[in-house]
Short mmCIF file of C-alpha atoms and ligand atoms in Angstrom, two decimals:
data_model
loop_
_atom_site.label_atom_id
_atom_site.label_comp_id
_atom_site.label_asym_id
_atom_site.label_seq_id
_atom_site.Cartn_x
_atom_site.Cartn_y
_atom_site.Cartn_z
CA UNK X 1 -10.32 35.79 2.14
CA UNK X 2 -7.48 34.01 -0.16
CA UNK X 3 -5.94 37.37 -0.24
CA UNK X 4 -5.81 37.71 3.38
CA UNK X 5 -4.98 33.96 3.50
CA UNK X 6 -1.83 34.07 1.21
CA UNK X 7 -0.22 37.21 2.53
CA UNK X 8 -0.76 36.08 6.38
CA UNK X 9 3.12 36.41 8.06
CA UNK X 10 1.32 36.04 11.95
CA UNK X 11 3.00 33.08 13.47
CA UNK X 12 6.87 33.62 13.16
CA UNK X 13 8.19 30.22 13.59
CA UNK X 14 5.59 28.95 10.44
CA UNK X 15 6.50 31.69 8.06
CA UNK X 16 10.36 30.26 8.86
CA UNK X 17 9.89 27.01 8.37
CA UNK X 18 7.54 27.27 5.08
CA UNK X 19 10.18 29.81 3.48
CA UNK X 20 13.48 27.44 4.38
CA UNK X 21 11.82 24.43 2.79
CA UNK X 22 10.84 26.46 -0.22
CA UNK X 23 14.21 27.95 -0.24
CA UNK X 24 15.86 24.58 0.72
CA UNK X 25 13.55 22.08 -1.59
CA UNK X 26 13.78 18.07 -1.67
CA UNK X 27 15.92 16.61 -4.15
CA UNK X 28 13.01 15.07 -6.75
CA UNK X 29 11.79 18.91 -6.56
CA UNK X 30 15.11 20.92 -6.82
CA UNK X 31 13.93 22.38 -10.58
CA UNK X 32 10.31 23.69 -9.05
CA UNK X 33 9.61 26.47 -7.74
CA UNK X 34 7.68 25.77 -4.30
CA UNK X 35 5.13 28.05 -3.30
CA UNK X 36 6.21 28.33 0.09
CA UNK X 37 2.84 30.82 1.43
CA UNK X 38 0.02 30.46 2.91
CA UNK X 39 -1.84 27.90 1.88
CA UNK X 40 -5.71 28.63 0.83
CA UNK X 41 -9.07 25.83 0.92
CA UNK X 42 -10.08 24.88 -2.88
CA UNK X 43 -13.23 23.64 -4.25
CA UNK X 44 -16.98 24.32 -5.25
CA UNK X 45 -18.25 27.64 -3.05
CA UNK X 46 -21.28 25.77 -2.81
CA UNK X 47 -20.53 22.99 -1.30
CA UNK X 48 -22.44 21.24 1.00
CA UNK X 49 -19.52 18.88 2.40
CA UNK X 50 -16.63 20.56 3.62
CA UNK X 51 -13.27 18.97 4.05
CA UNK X 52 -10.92 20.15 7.04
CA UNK X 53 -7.19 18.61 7.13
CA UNK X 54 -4.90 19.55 9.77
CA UNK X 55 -2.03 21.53 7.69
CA UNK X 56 -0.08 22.38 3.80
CA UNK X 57 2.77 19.56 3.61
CA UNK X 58 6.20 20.93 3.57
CA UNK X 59 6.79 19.23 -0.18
CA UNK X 60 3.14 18.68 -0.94
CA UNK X 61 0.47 22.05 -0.83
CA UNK X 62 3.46 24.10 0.63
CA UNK X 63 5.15 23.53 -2.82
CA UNK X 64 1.84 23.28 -5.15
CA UNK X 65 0.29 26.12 -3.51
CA UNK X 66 -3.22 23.73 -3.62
CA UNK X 67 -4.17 22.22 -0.53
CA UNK X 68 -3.48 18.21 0.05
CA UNK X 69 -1.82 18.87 -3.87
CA UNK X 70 1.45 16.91 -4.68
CA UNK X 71 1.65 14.40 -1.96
CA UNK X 72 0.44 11.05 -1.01
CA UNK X 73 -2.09 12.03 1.37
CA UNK X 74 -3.39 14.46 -1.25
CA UNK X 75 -3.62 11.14 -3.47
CA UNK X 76 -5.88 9.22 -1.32
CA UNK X 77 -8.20 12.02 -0.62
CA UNK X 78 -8.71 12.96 -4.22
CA UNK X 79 -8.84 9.26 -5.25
CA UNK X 80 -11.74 8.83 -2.59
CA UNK X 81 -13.63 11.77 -3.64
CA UNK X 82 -13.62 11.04 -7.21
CA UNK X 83 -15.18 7.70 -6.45
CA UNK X 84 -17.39 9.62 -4.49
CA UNK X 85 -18.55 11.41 -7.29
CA UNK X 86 -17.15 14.74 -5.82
CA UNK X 87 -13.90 14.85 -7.91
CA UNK X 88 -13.57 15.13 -11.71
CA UNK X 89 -10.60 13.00 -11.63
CA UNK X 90 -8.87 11.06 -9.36
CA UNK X 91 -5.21 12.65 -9.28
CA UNK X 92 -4.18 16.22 -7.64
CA UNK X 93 -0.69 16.55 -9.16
CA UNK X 94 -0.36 20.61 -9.53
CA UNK X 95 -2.34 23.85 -9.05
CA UNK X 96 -3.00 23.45 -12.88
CA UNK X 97 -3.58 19.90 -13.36
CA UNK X 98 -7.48 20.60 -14.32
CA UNK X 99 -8.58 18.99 -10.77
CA UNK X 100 -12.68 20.31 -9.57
CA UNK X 101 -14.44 19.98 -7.05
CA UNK X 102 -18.60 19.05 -7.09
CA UNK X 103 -20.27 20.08 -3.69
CA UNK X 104 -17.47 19.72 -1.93
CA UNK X 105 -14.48 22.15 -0.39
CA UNK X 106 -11.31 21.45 1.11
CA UNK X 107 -9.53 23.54 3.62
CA UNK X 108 -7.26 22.97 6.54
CA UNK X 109 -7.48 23.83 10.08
CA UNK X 110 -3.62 25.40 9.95
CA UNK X 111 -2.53 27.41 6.72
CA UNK X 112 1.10 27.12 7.17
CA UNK X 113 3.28 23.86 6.54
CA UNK X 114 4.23 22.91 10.33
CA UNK X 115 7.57 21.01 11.15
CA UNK X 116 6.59 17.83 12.15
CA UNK X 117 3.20 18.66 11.11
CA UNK X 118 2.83 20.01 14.40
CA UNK X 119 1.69 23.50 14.79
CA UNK X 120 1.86 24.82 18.40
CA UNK X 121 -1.44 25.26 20.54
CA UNK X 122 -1.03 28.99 19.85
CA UNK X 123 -0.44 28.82 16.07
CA UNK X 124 -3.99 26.64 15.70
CA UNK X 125 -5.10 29.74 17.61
CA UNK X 126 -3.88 31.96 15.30
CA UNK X 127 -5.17 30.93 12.11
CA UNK X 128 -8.95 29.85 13.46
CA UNK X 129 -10.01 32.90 12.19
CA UNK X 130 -9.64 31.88 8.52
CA UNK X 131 -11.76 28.82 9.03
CA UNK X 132 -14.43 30.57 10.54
CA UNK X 133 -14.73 33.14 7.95
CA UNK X 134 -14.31 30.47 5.51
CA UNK X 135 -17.03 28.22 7.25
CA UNK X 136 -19.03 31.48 6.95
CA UNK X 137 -18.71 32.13 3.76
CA UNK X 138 -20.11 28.41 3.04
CA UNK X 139 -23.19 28.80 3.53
CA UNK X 140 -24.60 25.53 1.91
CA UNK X 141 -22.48 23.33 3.85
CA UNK X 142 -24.10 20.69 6.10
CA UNK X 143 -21.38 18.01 6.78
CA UNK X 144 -17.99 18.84 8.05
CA UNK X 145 -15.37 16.12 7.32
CA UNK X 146 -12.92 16.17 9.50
CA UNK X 147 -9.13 14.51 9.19
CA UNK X 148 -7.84 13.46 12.17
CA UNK X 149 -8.07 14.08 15.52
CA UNK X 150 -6.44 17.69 14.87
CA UNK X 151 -9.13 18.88 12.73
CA UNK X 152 -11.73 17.77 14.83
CA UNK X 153 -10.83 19.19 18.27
CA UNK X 154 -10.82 22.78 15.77
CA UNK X 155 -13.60 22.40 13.93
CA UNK X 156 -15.73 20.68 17.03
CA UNK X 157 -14.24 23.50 19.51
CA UNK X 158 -15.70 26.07 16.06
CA UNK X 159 -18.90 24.85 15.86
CA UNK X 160 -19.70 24.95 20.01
CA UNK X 161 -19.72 20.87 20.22
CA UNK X 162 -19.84 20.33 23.80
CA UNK X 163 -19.55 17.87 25.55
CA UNK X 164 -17.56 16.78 22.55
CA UNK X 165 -17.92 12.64 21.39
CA UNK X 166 -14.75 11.27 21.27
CA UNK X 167 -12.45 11.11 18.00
CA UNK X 168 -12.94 7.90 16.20
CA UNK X 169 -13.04 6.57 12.57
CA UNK X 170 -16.65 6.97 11.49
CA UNK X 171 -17.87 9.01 14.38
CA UNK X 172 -20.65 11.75 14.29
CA UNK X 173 -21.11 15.40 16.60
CA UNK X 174 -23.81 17.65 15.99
CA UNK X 175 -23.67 20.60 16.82
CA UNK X 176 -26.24 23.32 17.93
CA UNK X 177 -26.83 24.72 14.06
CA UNK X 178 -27.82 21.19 12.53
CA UNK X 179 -24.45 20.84 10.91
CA UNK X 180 -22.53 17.57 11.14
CA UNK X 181 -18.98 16.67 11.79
CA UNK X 182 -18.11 13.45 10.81
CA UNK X 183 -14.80 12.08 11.68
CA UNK X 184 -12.36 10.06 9.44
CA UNK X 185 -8.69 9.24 10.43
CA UNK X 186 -6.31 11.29 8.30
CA UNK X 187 -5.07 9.82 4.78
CA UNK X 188 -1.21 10.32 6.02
CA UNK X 189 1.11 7.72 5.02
CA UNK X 190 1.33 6.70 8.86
CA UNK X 191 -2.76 5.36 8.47
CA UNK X 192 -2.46 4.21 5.10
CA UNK X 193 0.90 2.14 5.24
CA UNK X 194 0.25 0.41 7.92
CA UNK X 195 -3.92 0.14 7.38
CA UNK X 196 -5.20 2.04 9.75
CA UNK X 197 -7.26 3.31 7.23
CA UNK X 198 -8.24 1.39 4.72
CA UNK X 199 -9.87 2.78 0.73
CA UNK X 200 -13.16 1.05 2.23
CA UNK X 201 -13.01 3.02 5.43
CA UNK X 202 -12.44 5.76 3.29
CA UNK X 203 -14.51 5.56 1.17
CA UNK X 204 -17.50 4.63 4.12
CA UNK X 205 -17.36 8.60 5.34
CA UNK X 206 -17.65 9.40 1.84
CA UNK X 207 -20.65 7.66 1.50
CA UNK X 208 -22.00 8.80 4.85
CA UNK X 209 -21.60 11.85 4.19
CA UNK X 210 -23.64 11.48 1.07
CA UNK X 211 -26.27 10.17 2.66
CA UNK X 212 -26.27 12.92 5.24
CA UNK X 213 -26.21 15.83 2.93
CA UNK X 214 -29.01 13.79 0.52
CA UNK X 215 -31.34 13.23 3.75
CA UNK X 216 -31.49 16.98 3.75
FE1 LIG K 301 -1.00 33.12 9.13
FE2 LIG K 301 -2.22 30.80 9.59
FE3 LIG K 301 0.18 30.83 8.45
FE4 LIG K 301 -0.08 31.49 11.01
S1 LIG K 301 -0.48 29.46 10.08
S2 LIG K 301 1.16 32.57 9.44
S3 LIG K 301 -2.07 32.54 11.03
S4 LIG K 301 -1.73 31.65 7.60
#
């Protein structure tokens, strides 16, 4: 599956834009090499929480190569999860930086860095396959932790949530195979600057997902 991730050249406008800004690079990054691919999930095969982000950022996983690697967002959710007691360590600087994951994965709903972070309707479309298979292929998984409202309209629209509960920091869908998605506004800049999400709020659908996972 990271095979077929990493070579995937489907949506034409995503393969452009992740190419130009690893050709093009930011000025604190000129001397790296950016990745500039498809972006594959990371983290313990057996995991029973699964993480689902909406897309690589253009200077963050799009030029580590790991997702939510390099970039702020990246540093809340790894700071979060190593409180958690899912994380070794609470930094995700580089593909090699010794980062692991315990009974937890993280993936993203869209493989390709997005401008804007916006993929098209038809691009989400696109790359659904590679979370299903990738849902499939975690078998052990019982909570899906969704980032946004992004992520969850995939990943609830994936699992055959309907009528689907409305997006909201904290909320819960089950869906007709026992699993649950638990929602959590995204760790982007725009939440965390202004404190729309908080390290305790964070840190709450951490816990709950704990508990979920640990009720059995
Ligand atoms: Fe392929 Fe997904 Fe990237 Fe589109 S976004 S090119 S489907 S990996």
């Amino acid at each position: 599956l990271t095979q077929d991730i990493v070579h995937c050249r489907l949506c034409p406008r995503l393969v452009a834009w992740r190419e130009q800004v690893a050709r093009d690079r930011r000025a604190s990054f000129a001397d790296q090499e950016y990745w500039g691919r498809p972006v594959p999930g990371f983290g313990d095969p057996d995991a029973r929480i699964a993480v689902v982000g909406l897309a690589p950022a253009a200077h963050g996983a799009n030029r580590t190569g790991r997702v939510f690697t390099g970039d702020r967002s990246g540093d809340w959710l790894f700071a979060a999860m190593f409180r958690a007691g899912l994380a070794n360590q609470p930094t995700s600087v580089s593909a090699g930086d010794g980062l692991e994951l315990h009974d937890a994965y993280v993936t993203a709903a869209v493989r390709c860095a997005p401008p804007q972070n916006k993929p098209t309707p038809q691009e989400r479309t696109t790359c659904l396959p590679f979370l299903r298979r990738e849902l499939a292929l975690l078998g052990d998984v019982r909570v899906v932790l969704v980032l946004g409202q992004f992520a969850y309209q995939v990943v609830a629209g994936e699992l055959g949530i309907r009528p689907r509960p409305r997006f909201g920091h904290g909320a819960e869908a089950l869906a007709p195979d026992g699993r649950v998605v638990l929602c959590s506004y995204h760790p982007s800049q725009q939440n965390t600057f202004t404190g729309t999400l908080t390290e305790p709020m964070f840190d709450a659908v951490f816990a709950r997902a704990l508990a979920l996972v640990n009720a059995g």
